[in-house]
Coordinates of C-alpha atoms and ligand atoms in Angstrom, one line a residue:
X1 CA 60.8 17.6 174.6
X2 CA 58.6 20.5 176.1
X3 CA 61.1 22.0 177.6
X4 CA 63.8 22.0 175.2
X5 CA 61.2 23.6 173.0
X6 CA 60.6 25.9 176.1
X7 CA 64.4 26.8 175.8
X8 CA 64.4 27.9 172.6
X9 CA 61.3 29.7 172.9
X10 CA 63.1 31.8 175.5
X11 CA 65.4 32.9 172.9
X12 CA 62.7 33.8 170.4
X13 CA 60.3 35.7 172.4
X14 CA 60.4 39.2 174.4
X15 CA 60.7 37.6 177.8
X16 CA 57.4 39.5 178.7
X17 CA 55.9 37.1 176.4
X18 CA 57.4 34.4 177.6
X19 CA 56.4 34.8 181.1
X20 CA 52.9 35.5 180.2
X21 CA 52.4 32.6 178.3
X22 CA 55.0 30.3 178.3
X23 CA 56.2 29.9 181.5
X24 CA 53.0 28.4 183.0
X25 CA 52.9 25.6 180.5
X26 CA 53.5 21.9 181.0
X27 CA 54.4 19.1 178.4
X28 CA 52.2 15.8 179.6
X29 CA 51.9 13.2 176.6
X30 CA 52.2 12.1 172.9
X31 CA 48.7 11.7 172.1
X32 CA 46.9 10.7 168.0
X33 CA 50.6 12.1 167.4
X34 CA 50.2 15.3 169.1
X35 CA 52.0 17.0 171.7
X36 CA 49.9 17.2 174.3
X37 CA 50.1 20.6 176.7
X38 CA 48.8 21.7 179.5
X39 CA 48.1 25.7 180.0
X40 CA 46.9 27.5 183.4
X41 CA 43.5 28.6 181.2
X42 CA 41.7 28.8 178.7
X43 CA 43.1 32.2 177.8
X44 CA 46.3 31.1 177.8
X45 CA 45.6 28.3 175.8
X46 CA 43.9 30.4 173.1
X47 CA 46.6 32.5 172.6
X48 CA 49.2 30.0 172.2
X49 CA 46.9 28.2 169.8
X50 CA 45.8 31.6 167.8
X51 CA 49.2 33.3 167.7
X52 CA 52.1 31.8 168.7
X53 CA 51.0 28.1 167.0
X54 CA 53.6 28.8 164.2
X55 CA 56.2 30.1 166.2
X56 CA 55.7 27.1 168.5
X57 CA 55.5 24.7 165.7
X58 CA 58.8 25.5 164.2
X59 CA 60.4 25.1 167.3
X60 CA 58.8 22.1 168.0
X61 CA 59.9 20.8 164.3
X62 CA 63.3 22.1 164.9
X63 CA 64.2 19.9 167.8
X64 CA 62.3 16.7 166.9
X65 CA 63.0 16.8 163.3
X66 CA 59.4 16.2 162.3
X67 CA 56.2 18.2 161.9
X68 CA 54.0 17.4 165.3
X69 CA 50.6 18.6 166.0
X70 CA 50.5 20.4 169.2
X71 CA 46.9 20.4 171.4
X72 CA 47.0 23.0 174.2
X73 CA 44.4 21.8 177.0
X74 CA 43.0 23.4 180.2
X75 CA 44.1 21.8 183.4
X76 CA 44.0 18.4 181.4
X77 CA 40.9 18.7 179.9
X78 CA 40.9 19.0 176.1
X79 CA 39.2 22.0 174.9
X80 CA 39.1 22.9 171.1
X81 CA 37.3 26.2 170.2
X82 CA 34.4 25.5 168.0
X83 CA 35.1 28.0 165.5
X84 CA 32.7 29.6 164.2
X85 CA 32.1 29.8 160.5
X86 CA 31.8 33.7 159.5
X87 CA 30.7 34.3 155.7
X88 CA 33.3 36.6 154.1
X89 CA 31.2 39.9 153.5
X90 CA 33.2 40.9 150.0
X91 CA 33.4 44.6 149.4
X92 CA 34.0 46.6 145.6
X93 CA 37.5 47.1 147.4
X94 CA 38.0 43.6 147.8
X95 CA 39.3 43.2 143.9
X96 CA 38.7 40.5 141.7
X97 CA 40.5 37.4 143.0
X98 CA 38.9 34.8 144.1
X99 CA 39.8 33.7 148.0
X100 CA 42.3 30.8 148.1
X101 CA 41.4 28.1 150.5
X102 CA 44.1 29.3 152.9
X103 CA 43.0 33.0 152.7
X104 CA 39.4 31.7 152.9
X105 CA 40.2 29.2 156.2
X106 CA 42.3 32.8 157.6
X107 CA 38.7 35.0 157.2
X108 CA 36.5 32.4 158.7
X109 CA 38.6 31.4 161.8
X110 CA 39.4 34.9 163.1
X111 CA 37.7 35.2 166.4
X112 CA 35.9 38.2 166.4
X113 CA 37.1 40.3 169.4
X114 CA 40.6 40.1 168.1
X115 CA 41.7 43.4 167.9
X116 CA 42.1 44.9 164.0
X117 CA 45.0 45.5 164.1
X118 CA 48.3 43.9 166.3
X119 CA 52.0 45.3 166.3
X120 CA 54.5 42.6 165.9
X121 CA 57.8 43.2 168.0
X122 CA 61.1 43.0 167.1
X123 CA 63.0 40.3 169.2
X124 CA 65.6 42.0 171.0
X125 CA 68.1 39.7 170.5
X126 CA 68.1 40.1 166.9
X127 CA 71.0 42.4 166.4
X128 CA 74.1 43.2 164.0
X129 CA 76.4 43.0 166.6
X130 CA 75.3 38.9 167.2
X131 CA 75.2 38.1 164.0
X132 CA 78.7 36.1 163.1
X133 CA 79.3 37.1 159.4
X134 CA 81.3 34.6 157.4
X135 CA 81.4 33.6 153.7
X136 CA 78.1 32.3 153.3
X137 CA 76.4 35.4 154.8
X138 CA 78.5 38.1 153.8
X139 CA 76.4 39.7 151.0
X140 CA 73.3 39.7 153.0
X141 CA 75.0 41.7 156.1
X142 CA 76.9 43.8 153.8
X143 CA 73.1 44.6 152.4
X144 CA 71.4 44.8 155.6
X145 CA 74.3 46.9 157.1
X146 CA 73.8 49.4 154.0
X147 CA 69.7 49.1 153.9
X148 CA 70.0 50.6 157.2
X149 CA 71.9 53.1 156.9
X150 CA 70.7 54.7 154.6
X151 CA 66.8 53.3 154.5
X152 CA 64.8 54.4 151.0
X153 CA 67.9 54.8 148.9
X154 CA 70.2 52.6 148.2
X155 CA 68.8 48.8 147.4
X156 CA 65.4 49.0 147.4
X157 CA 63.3 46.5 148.1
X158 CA 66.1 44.6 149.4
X159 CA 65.2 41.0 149.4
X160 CA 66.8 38.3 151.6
X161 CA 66.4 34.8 150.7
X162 CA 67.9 31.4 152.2
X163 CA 66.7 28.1 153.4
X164 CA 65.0 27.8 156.9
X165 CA 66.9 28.4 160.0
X166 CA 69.8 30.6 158.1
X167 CA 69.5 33.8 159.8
X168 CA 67.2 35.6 157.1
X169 CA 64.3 37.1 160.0
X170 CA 67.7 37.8 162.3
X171 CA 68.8 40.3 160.1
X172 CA 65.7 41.9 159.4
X173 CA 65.0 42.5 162.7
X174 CA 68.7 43.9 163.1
X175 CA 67.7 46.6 160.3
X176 CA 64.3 47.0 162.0
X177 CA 66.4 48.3 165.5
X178 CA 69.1 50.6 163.3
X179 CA 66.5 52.6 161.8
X180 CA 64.3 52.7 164.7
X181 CA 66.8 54.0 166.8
X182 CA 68.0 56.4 163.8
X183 CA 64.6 57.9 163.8
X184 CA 62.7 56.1 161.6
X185 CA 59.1 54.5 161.4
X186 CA 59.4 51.1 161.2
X187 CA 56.7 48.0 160.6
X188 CA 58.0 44.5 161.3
X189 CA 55.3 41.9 160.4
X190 CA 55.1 38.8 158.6
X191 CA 53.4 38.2 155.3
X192 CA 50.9 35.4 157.6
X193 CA 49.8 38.5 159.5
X194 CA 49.8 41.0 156.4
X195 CA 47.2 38.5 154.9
X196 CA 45.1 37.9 157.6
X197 CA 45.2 41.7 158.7
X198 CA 43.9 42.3 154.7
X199 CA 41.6 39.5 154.6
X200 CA 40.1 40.5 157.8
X201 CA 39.7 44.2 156.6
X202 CA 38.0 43.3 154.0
X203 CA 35.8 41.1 155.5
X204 CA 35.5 43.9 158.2
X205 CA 35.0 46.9 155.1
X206 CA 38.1 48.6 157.3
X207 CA 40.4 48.4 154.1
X208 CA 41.1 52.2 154.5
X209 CA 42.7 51.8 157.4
X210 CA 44.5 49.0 156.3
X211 CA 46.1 51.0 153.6
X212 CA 46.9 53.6 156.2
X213 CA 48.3 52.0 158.5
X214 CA 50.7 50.4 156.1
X215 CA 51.3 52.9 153.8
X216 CA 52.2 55.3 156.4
X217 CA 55.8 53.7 158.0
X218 CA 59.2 54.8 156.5
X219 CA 60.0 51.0 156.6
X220 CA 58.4 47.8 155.9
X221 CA 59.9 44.8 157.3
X222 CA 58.0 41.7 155.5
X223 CA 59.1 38.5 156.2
X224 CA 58.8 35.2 154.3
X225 CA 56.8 36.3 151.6
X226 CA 56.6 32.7 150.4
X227 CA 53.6 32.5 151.9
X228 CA 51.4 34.3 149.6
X229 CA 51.9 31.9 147.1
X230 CA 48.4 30.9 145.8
X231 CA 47.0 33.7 147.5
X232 CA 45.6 35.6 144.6
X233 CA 43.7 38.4 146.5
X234 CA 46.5 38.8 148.9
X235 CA 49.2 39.4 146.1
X236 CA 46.7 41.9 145.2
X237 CA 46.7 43.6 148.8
X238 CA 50.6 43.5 148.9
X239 CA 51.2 45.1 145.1
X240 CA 49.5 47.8 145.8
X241 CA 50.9 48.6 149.2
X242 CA 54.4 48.1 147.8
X243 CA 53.9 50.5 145.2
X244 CA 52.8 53.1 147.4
X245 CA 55.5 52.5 149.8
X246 CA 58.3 52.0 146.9
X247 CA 56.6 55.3 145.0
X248 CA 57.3 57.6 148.4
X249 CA 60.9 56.4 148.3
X250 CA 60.5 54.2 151.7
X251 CA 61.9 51.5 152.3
X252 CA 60.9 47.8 151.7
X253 CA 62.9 44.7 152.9
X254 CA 61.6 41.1 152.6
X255 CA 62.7 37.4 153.2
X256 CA 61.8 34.4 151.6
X257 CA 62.7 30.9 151.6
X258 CA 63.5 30.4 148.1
X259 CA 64.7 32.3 145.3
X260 CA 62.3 34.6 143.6
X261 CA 62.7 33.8 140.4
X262 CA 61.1 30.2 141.5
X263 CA 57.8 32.0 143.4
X264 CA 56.2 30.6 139.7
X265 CA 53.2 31.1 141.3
X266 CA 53.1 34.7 142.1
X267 CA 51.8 37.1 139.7
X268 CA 54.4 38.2 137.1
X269 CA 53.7 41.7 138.5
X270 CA 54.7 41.0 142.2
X271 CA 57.8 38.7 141.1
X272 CA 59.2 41.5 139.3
X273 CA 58.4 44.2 141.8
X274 CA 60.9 41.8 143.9
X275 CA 62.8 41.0 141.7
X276 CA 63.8 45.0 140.5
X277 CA 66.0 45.8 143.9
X278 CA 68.8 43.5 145.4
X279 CA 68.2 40.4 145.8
X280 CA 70.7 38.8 148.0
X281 CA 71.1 34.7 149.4
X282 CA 72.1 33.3 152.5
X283 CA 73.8 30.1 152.1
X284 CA 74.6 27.2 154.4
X285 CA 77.4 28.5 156.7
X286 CA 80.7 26.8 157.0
X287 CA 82.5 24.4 160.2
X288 CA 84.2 27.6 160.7
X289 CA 81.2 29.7 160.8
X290 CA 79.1 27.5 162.9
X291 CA 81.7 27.2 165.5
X292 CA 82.2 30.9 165.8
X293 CA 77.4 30.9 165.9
X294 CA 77.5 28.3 168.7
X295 CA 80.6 29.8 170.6
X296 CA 78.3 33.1 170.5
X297 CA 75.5 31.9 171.3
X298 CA 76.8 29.6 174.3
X299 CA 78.1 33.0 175.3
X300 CA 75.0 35.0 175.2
X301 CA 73.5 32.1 177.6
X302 CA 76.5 32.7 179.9
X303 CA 77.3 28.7 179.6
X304 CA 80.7 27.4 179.2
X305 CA 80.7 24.3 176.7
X306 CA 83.8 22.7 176.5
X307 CA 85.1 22.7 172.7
X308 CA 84.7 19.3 172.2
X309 CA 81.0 19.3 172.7
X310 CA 80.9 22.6 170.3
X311 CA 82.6 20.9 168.2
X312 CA 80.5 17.8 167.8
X313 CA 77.4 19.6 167.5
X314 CA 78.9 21.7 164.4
X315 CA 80.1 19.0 162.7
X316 CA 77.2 17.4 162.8
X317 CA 74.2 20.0 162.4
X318 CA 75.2 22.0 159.3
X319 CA 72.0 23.3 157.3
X320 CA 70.4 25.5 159.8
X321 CA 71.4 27.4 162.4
X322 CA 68.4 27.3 164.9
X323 CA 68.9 23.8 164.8
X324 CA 72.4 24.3 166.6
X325 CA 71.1 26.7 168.9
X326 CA 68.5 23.9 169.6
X327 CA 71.1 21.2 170.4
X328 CA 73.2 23.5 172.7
X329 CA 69.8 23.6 174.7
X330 CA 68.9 20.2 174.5
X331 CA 72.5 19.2 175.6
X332 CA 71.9 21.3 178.5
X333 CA 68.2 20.4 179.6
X334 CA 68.7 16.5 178.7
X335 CA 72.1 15.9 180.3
X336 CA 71.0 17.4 183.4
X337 CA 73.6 20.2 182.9
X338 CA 72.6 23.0 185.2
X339 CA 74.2 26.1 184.4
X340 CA 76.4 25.9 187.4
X341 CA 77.5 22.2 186.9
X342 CA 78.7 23.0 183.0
X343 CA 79.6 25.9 183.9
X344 CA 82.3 24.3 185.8
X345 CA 82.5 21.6 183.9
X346 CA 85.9 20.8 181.9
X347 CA 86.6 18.5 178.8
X348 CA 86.7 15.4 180.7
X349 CA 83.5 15.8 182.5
X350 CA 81.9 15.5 179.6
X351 CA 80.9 12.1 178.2
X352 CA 80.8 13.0 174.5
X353 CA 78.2 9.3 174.2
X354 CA 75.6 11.2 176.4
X355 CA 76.0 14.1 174.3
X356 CA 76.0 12.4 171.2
X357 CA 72.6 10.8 172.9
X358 CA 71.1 13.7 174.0
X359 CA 70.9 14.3 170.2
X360 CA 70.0 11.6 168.5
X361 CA 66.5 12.0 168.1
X362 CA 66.9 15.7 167.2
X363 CA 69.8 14.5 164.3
X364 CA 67.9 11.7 163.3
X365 CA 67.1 13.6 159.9
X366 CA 69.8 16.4 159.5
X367 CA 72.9 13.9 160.7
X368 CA 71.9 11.6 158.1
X369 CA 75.1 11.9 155.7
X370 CA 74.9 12.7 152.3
X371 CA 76.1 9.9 150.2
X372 CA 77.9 10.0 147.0
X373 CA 74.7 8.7 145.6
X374 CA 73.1 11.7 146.6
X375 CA 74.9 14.0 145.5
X376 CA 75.7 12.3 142.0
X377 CA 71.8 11.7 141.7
X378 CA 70.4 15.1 142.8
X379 CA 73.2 17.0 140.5
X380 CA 72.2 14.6 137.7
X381 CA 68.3 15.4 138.3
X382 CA 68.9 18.9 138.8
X383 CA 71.2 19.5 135.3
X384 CA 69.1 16.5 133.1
X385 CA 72.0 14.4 132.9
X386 CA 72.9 10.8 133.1
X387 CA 75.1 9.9 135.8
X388 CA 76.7 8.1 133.5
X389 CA 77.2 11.0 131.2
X390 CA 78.2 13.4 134.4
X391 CA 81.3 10.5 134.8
X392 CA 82.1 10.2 131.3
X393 CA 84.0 11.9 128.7
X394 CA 81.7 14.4 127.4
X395 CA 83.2 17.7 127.4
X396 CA 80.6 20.0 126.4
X397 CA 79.8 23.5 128.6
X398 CA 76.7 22.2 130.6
X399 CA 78.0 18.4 130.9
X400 CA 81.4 20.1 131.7
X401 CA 79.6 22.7 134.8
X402 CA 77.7 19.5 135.7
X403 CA 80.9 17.6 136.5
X404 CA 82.1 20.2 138.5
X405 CA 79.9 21.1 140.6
X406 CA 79.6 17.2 141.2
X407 CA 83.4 17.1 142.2
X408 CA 82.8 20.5 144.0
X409 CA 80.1 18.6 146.4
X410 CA 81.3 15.4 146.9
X411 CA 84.5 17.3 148.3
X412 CA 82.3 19.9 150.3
X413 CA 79.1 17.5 152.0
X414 CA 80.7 13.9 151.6
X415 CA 84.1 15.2 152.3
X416 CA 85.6 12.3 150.2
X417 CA 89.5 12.5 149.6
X418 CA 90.2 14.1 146.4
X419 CA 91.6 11.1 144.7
X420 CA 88.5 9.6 145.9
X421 CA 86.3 11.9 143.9
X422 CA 88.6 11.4 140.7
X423 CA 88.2 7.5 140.9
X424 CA 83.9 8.0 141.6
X425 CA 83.9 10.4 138.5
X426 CA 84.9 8.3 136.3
X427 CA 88.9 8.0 136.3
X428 CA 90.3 11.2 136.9
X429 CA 93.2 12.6 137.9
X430 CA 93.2 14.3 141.6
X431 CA 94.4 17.7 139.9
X432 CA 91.3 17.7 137.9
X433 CA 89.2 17.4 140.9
X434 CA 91.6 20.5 142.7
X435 CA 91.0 22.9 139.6
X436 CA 86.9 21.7 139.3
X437 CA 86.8 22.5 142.9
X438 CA 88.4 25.7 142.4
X439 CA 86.9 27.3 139.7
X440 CA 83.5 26.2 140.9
X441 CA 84.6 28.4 144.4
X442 CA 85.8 31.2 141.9
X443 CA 82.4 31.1 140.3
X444 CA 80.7 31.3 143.5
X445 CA 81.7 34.3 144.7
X446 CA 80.1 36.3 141.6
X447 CA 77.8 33.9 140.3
X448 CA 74.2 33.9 141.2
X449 CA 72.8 31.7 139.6
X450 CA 75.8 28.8 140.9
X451 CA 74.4 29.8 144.1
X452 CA 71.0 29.6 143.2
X453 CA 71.7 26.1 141.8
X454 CA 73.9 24.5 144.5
X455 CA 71.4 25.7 146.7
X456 CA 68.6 24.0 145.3
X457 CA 71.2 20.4 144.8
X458 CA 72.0 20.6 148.5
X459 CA 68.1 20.8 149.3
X460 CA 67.0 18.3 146.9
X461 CA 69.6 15.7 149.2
X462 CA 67.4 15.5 151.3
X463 CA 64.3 14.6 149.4
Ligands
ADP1 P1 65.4 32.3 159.0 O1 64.6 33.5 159.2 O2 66.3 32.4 157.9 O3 64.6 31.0 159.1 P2 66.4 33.1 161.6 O4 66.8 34.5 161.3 O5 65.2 32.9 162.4 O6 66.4 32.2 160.3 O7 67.6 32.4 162.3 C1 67.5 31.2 163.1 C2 68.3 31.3 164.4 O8 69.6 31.3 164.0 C3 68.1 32.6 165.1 O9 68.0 32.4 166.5 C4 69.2 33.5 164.7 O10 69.6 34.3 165.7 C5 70.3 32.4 164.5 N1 71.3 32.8 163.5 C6 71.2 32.6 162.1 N2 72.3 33.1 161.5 C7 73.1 33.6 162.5 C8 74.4 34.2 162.5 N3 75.1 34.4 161.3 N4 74.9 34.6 163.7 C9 74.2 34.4 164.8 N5 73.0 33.8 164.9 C10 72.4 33.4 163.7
MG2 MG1 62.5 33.7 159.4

């Protein structure tokens, strides 16, 4: 499991990184249900645990499927900081809002010789030119392209936002490189830092520089903003640096992994700061689309699947990308598939049933198949229908959209044969379910809020 976490971490990481901290480490045991791993010291093991834990964590989550607690210990030894617990010293600057537990857990657990500030890199890989555009992503490159060309003036802020794993942080780190390389200043960090680089300043009275270092870049690169929800005194911090940013006419991009309109519980002034530039989705890419990601990215590695294999893993894994760049790595590391041996390898050297069991623990949760149920009782939920009206007769505008989108899923995630979907929605005709399909696909291409909404049906499947 380590090491197909390992694998991916190689992609994610400037390989400097990697080898500094990574490359030493061992995965020995499942222990309380943590991942247990060993690092060369306790450095090493602090560092993992202070600043990469997230990273690590998603990774981790990305290949198993479930959350897991990781432990980094010394040589086999467990060793667990004891933190020490550091009063917040609250300064006039520090505004009126109360600390939210998270903000207040941030302020109290920094160690102290951490440096004020650190710079976050952009990954390396994260480029326009490997980024596979296709119908799902379209808007956002088209955006991203035109964000960096011509930073400051033409959507500003823009505002990416998808589900996890859809190539939101890719992109911004592919506008971060443009305008770096076109002169400009750019600062990449994301919105976990920006609060615990403000709630440390205030706790360290070092707010001025703070503001200055942030107010002085030509571009902001925020990413998943989602996570100052709740975080009153943070919000604060970030409305304030926006405006001066957004004021001087530079440029602010920012991801999130939902739709602004449903951050409820940021302050109305923040969700309409974000909400007054482009706001753009990324939606779950296509068979099409994943093939072409996994062909790139099995490229990039310099490894030579067979199709079949590429195949299985796209039809399988279709809601987030990094978990298909996971299972090209844990079809590698598990089947024993050295780079020379697949290299060389040709269709019929590879046994599809060790593939498929390479992967099972990884699909366990994302190969489940969505049911008709599902997608007839999350549509229903979503709308406030009955699934009895949804297959009914009613014909009026909502029940009507309702319908349609249900016939527009059942085509697109149960892949049921049309005249299948006519005879589950209550009787009808297979030239219904063509035109429903249709216009909901014409609707999608302008519509918004359709987006919004289907994207929020597909998540709630899962719940
Ligand atoms: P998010 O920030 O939306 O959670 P990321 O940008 O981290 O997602 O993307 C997850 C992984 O998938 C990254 O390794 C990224 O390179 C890859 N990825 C996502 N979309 C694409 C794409 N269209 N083309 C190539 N790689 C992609
Ligand atoms: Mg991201």
């Amino acid at each position: 499991m380590w090491e197909a976490v390992l694998g991916e971490l190689q992609l994610q990481v400037p390989k400097p990184s990697y080898e500094t901290w990574l490359r030493g480490t061992k995965g020995v045991s499942v222990s309380d249900g943590a991942l247990v791993i060993l690092t060369p010291n306790a450095f090493v093991s602090e560092m993992l645990d202070t600043r990469m834990y997230s990273l690590i964590s998603r990774c981790l989550e990305s290949i198993t499927g479930n959350p897991m607690e990781i432990r980094f210990e010394v040589g086999g030894e467990s060793r667990r900081p004891d933190r020490l617990f550091n009063p917040i010293k609250q300064t006039g600057d520090a505004g009126t809002s109360p600390l939210s537990p998270d903000e207040y857990r941030a302020a109290s657990s920094q160690p102290q010789s951490r440096p004020s500030f650190r710079h976050l890199e952009l990954n390396e890989r994260y480029r326009f030119d490997n980024f596979i555009v296709g119908s799902s992503n379209n808007l956002a490159h088209a955006a991203s392209v035109a964000v960096s060309e011509n930073p400051g003036f033409v959507y500003n802020p823009l505002v990416i936002y998808s589900g996890v794993g859809l190539g939101k942080t890719h992109l911004m780190h592919a506008i971060g490189h443009e305008v770096r390389e076109s002169g400009h200043d750019v600062l990449y960090t994301t919105t976990e830092e920006f609060t615990n680089e403000y709630i440390r300043s205030i706790r360290e009275g070092t707010t001025e520089e703070f503001r200055d270092r942030y107010r002085s870049t030509n571009v902001l690169l925020l990413d998943d903003i989602q996570f100052i929800i709740g975080k009153e005194q943070t919000q604060e911090g970030f409305f304030h640096t926006f405006n001066a940013l957004h004021m001087a006419g530079k440029q602010i991009v920012i991801t999130c992994d939902r739709p602004v309109s449903e951050l409820s519980l940021l302050q109305d002034r923040v969700s309409s700061r974000l909400a007054g530039g482009l706001v753009v989705d990324i939606q779950i890419p296509d068979l099409e689309t994943r093939m072409a990601i996994l062909r790139s990215k099995a490229e990039q590695l310099d490894w030579r699947f067979p199709d079949k294999v590429l195949e299985f893993i796209a039809g399988r894994v279709q809601r987030n990308v990094r978990e298909l760049e996971g299972c090209l790595n844990i079809v590698a590391a598990h089947a024993g598939l050295g780079k020379q041996s697949l290299n060389g390898a040709s269709d019929a050297d590879i046994d599809l049933g060790l593939v498929e069991q390479a992967l099972e623990d990884s699909l366990k949760e994302s190969a489940r198949r969505v049911s008709e149920e599902d997608v007839l009782g999350a549509v229903a939920r979503y709308f406030s229908i009955d699934k009895s009206t949804l297959k009914g007769k009613k014909r009026d505008r909502p029940t009507a959209q309702a319908r349609h989108v249900s016939m527009y899923l059942l085509r697109e995630e149960v892949q049921l044969p049309l005249a299948t979907i006519g005879r589950v929605m209550g009787g009808r005709d297979h030239t219904t379910v063509i035109h429903a399909c249709r216009r909901i696909e014409r609707q999608l291409e302008a519509d918004t809020r359709l987006r919004r909404d289907l994207m929020n049906i597909r998540e709630s499947f899962a719940a």
